[in-house]
Coordinates of N, CA and C and ligand atoms in Angstrom, one line a residue:
X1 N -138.5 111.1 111.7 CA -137.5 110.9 110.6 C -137.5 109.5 110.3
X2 N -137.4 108.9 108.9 CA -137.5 107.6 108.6 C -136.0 107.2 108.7
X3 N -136.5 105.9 109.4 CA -135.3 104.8 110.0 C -134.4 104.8 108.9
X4 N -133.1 104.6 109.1 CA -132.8 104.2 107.9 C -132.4 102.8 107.8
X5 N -132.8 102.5 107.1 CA -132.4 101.2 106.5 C -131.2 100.5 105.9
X6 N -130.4 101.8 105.3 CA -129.3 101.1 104.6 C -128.3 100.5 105.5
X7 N -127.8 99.9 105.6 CA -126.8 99.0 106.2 C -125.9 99.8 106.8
X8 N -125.1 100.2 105.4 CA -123.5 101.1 105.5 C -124.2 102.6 107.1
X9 N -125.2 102.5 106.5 CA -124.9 103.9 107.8 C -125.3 103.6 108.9
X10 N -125.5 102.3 109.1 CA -126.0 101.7 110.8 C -124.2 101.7 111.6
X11 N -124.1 102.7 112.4 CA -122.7 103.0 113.1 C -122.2 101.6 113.8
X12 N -121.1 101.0 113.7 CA -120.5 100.1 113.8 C -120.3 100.3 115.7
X13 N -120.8 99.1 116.6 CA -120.4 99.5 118.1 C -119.1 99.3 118.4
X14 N -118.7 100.5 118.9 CA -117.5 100.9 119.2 C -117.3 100.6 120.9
X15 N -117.9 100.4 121.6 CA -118.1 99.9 123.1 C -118.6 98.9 123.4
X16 N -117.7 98.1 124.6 CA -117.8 96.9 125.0 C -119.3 97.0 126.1
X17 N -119.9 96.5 126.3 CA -121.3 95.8 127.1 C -121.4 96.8 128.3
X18 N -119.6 97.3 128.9 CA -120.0 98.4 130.2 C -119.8 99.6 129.6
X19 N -119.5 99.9 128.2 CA -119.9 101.1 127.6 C -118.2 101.9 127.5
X20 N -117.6 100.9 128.0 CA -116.2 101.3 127.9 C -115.9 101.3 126.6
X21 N -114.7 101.6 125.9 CA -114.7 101.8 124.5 C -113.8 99.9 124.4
X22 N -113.9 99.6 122.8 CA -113.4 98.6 123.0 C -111.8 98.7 122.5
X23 N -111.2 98.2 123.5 CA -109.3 98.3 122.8 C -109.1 98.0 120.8
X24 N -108.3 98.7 120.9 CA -108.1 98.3 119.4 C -107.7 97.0 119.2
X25 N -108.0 96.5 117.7 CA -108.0 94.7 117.5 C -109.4 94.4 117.7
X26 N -109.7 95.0 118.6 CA -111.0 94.0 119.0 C -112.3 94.2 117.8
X27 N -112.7 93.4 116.9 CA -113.8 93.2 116.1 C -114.8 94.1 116.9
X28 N -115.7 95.1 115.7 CA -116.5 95.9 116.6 C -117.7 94.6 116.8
X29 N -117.5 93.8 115.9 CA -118.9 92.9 116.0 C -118.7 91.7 116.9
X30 N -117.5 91.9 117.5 CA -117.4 90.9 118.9 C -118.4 91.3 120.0
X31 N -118.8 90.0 119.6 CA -120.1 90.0 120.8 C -119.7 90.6 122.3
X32 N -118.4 90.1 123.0 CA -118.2 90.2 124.1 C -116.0 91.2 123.7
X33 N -115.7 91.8 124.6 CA -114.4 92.0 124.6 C -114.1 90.8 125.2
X34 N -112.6 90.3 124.4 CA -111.6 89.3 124.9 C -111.8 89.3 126.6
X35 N -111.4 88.0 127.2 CA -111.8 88.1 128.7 C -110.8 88.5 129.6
X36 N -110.0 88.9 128.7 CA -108.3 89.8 129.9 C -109.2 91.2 130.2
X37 N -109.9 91.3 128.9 CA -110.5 93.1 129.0 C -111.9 93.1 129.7
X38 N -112.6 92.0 129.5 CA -114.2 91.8 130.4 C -113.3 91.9 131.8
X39 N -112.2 91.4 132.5 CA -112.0 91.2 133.6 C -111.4 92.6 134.2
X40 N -110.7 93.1 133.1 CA -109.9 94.4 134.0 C -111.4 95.3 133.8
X41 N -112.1 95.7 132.6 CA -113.3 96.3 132.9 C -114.2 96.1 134.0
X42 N -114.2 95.1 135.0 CA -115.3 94.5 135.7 C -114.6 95.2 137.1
X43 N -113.2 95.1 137.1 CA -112.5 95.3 138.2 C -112.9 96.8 138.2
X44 N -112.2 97.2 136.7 CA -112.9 98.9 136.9 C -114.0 99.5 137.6
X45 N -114.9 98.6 137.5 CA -116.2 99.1 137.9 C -116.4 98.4 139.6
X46 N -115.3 98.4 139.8 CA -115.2 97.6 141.5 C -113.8 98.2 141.9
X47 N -113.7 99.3 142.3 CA -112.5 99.9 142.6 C -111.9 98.8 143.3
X48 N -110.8 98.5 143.6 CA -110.0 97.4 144.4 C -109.5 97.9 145.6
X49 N -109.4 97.3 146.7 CA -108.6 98.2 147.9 C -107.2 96.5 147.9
X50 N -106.4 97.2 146.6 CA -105.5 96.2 146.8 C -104.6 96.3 148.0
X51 N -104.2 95.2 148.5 CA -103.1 95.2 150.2 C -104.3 95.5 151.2
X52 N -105.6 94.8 151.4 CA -106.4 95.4 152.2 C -105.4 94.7 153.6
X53 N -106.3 95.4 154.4 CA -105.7 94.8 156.1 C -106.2 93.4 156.1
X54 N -106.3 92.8 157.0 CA -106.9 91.5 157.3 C -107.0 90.0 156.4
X55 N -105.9 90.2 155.5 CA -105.8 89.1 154.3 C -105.0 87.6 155.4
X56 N -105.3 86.6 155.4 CA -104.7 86.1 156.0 C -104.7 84.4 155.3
X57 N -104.0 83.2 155.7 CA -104.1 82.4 154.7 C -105.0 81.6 155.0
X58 N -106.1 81.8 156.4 CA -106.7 81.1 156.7 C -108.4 81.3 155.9
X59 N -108.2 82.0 155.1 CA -108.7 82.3 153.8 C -108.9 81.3 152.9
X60 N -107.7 80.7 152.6 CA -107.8 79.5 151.8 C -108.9 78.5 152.1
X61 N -108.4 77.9 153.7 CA -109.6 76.9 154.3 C -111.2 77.1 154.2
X62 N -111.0 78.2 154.4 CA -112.6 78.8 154.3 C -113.2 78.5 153.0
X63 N -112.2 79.0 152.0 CA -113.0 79.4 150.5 C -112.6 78.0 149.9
X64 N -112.0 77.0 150.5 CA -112.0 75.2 150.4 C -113.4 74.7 150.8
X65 N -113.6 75.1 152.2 CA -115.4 74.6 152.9 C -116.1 75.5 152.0
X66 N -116.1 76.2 151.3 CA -117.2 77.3 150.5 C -117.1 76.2 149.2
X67 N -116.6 76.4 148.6 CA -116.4 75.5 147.4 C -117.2 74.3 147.5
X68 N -116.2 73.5 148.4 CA -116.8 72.0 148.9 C -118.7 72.2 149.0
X69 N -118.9 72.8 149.8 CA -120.3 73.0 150.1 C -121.0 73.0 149.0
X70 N -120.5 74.4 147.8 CA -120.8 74.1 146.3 C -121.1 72.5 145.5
X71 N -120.0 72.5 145.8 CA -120.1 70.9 144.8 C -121.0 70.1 145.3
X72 N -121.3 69.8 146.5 CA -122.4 69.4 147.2 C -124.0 69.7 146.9
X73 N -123.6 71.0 147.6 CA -125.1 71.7 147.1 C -125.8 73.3 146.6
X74 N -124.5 73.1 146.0 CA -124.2 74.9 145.1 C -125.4 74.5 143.9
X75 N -126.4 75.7 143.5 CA -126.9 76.0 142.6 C -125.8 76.4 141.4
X76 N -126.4 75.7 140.1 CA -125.4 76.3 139.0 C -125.8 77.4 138.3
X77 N -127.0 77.9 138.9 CA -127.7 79.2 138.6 C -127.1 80.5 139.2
X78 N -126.8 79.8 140.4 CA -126.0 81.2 141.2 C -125.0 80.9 141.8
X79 N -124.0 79.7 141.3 CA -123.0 79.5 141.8 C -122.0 79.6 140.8
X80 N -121.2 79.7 140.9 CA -120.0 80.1 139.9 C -119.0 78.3 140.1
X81 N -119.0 78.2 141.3 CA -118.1 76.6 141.9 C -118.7 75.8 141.3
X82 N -120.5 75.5 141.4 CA -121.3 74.9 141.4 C -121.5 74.5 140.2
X83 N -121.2 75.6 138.9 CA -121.5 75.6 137.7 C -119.7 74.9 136.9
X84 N -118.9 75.6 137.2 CA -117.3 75.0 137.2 C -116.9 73.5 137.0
X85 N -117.5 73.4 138.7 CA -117.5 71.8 138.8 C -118.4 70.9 137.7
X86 N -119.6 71.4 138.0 CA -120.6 70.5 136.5 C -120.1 70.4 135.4
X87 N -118.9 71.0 134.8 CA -118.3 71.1 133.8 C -117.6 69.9 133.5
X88 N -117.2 69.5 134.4 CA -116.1 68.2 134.5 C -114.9 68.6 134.7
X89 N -114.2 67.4 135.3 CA -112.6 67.7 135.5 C -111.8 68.4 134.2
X90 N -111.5 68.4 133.3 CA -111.0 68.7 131.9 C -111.5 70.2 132.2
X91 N -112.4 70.5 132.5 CA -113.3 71.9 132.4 C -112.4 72.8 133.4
X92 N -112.3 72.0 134.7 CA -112.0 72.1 135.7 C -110.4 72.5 136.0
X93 N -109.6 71.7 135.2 CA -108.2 71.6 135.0 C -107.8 72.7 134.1
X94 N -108.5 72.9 132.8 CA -108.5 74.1 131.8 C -108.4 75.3 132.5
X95 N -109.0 75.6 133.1 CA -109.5 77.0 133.8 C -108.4 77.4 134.6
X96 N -107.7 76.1 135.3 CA -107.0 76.1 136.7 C -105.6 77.1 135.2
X97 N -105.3 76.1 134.1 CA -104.4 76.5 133.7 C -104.5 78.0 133.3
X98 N -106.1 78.4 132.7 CA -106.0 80.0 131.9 C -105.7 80.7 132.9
X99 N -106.0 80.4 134.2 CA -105.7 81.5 135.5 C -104.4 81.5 135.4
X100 N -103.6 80.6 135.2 CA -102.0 80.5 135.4 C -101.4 81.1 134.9
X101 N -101.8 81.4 133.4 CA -101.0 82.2 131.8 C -101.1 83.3 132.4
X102 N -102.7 83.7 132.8 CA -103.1 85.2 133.1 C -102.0 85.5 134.3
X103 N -101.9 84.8 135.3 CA -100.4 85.3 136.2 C -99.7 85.6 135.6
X104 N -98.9 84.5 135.3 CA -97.8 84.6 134.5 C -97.2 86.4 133.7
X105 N -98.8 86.2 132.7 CA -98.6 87.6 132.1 C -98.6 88.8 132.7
X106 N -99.4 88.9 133.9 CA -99.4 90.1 134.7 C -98.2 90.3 135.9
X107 N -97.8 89.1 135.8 CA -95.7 89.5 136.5 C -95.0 89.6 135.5
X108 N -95.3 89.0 134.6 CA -93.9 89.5 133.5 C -94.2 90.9 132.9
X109 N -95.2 91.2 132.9 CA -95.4 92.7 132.8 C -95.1 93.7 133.8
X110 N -95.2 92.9 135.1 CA -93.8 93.6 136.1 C -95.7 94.7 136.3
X111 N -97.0 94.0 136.7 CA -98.4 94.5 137.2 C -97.7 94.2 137.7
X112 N -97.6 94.6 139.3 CA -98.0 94.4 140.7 C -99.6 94.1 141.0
X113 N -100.3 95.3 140.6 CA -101.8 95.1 141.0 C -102.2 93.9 140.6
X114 N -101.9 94.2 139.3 CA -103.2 92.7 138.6 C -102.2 91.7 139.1
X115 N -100.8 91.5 139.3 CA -100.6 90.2 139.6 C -101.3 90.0 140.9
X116 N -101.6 90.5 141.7 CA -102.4 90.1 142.9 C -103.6 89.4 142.5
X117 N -104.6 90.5 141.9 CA -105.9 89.7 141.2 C -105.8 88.5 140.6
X118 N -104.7 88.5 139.9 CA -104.3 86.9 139.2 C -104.3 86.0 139.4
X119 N -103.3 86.8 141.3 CA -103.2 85.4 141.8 C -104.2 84.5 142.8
X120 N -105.2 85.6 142.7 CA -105.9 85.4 143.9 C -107.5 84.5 142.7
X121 N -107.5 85.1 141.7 CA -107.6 83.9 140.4 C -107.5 82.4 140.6
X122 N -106.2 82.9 141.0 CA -105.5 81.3 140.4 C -105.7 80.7 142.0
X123 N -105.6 81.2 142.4 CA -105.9 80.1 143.9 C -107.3 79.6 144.4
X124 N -108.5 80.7 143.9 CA -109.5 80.1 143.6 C -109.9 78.7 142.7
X125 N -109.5 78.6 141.7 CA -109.1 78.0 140.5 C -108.6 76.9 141.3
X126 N -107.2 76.6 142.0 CA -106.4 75.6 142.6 C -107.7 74.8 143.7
X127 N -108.0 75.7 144.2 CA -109.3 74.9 145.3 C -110.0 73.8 144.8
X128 N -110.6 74.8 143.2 CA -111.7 74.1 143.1 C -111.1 72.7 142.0
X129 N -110.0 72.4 141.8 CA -109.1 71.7 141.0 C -109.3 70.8 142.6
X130 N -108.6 71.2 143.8 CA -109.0 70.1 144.7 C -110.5 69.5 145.1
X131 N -111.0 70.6 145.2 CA -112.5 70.5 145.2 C -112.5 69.1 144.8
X132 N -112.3 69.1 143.0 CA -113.3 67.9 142.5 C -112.5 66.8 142.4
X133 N -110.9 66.9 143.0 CA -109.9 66.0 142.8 C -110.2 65.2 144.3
X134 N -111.1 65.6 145.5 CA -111.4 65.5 147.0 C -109.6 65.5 147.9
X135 N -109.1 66.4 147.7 CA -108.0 66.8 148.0 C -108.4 67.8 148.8
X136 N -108.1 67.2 150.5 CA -108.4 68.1 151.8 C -107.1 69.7 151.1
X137 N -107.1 70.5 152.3 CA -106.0 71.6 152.0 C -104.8 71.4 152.9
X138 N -105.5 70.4 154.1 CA -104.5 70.1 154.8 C -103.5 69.1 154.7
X139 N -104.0 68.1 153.5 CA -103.1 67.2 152.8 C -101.6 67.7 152.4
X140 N -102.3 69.7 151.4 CA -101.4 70.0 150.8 C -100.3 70.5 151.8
X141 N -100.8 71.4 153.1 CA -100.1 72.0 153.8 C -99.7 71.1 154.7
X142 N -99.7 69.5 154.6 CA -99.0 68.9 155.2 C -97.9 68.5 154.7
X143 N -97.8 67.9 153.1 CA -96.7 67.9 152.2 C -95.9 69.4 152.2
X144 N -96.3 70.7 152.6 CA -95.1 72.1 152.5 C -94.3 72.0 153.7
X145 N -95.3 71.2 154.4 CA -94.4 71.5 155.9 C -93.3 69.9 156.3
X146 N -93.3 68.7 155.3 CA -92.5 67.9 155.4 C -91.7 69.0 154.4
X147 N -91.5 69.8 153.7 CA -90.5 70.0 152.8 C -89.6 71.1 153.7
X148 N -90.1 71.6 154.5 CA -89.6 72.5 155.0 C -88.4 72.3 155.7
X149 N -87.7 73.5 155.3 CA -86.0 72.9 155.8 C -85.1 72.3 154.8
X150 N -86.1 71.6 153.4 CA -84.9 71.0 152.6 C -85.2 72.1 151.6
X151 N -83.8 72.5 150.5 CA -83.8 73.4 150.3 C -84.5 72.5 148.9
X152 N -84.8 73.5 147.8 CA -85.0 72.6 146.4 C -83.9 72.0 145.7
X153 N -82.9 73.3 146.0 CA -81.3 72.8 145.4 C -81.1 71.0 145.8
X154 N -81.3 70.7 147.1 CA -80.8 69.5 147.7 C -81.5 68.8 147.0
X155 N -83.4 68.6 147.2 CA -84.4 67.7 147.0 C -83.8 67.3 145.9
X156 N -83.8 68.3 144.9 CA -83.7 68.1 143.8 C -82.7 67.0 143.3
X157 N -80.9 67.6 143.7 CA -79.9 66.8 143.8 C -80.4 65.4 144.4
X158 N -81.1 65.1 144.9 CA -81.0 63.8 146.0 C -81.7 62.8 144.8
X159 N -82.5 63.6 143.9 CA -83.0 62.3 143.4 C -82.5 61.4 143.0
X160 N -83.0 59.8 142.9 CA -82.4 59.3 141.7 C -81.9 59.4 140.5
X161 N -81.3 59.0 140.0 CA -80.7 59.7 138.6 C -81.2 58.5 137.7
X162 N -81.9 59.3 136.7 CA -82.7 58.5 135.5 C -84.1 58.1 136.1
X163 N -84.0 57.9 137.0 CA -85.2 57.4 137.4 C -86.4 58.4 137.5
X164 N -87.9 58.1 136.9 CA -88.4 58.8 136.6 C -89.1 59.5 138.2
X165 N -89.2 60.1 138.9 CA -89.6 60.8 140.2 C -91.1 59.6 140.7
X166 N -91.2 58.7 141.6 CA -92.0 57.7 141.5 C -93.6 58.8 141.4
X167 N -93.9 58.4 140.2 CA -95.0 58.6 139.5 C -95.5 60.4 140.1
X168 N -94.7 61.0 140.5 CA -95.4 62.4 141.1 C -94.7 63.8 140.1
X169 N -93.8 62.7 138.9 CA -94.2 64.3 138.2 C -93.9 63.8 136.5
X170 N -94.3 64.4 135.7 CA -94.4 64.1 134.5 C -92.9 64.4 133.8
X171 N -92.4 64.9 134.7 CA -90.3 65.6 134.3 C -89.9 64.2 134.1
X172 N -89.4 64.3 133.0 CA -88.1 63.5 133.3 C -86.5 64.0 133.6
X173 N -86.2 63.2 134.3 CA -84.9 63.9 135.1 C -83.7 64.4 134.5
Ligands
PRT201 N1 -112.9 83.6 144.7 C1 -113.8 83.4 143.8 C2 -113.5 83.6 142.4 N2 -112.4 84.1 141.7 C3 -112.7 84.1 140.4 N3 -113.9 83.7 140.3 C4 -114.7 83.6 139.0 O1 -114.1 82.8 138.1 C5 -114.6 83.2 136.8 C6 -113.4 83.2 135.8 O2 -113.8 84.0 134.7 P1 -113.8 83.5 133.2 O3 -113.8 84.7 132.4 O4 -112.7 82.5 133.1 O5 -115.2 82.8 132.9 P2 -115.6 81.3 133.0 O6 -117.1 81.4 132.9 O7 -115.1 80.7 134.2 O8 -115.0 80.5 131.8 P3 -115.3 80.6 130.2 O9 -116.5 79.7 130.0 O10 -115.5 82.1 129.9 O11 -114.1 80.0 129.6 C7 -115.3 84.5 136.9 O12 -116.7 84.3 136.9 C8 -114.8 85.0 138.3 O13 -115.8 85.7 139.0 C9 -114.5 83.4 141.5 N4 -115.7 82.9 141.8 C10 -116.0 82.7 143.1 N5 -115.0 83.0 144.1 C11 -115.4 82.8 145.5 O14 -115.9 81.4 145.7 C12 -116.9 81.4 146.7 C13 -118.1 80.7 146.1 O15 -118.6 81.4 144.9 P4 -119.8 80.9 144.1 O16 -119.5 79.4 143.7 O17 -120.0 81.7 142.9 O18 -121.0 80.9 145.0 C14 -117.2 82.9 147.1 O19 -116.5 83.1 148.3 C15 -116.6 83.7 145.9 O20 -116.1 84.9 146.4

């Protein structure tokens, strides 16, 4: 049967790249679905065992030395850290923030699930923000554990008044 050629009857793609259909809104001629939907699609195709056993926070440290080792001597071919970091700080900071929105949006929507994924996002994200900032993890978890015990109500109250917080936050009081 001869191709056809006319334009109008070449069928418009109606499915995203995993064959999933694409949400409405979405331009059938978008190259890629929006990245909220490449990400829940990718999850789809990766059943999740959200609340697995064994989550613990010494997780963090590890995937701090994973990272680090990246920046070091991560391929940007097959590194996701390795390629992040090459981007530059700005690149680096950006990303930290789109992970944040994406929380944000997946608890105000009152997800449980995806708020997990989000957050687990965004803490990857926070690493590699120390990663390139060379901010150990134990710096940070030594600053939570001076705080411990003062409530925020107090910290808060204690500050000086007018004075701008010496150079550690961009608030003014
Ligand atoms: N925990 C993570 C992790 N969480 C999220 N991501 C990636 O972060 C990216 C965020 O997706 P985006 O759509 O924002 O894509 P993007 O390419 O970053 O940004 P855009 O250019 O699209 O704006 C995805 O590629 C996610 O897979 C992660 N990539 C790596 N890790 C872990 O980090 C370690 C090192 O990984 P590699 O550096 O890839 O070897 C390993 O333990 C990994 O499990």
């Amino acid at each position: 049967m001869a191709k056809s050629t006319d334009k109008t009857t070449k069928r418009k793609p109606t499915k995203a790249r995993t064959g999933l259909p694409l949400p409405a809104g979405v331009p059938a001629k978008a190259k890629k679905a929006p990245k909220a939907v490449r990400k829940a699609e990718s999850r789809h195709l990766r059943p999740l065992d959200l609340g697995a056993a064994g989550g613990d926070a010494g997780v963090l440290d590890d995937l701090w030395r994973t990272v680090e080792a990246r920046r070091t001597a991560g391929d940007v071919a097959h590194s996701h850290s390795a390629r992040l970091l090459a981007r530059g700080t700005p690149k680096v900071a950006q990303k930290l923030g789109e992970e944040a929105v994406e929380c944000v949006i997946a608890a105000t929507m009152g997800e449980r699930g995806e708020t997990i994924l989000e957050s687990a996002d965004l803490l990857y994200h926070l690493l590699v923000v120390w990663v390139d900032a060379g901010i150990r993890p134990e710096e940070v978890w030594a600053e939570l554990r001076q705080r411990e015990g003062i409530s925020g109500i107090v910290e808060k109250a204690a500050r000086p008044k007018g004075i701008v917080r010496a150079a550690r936050t961009t608030k003014l009081p």
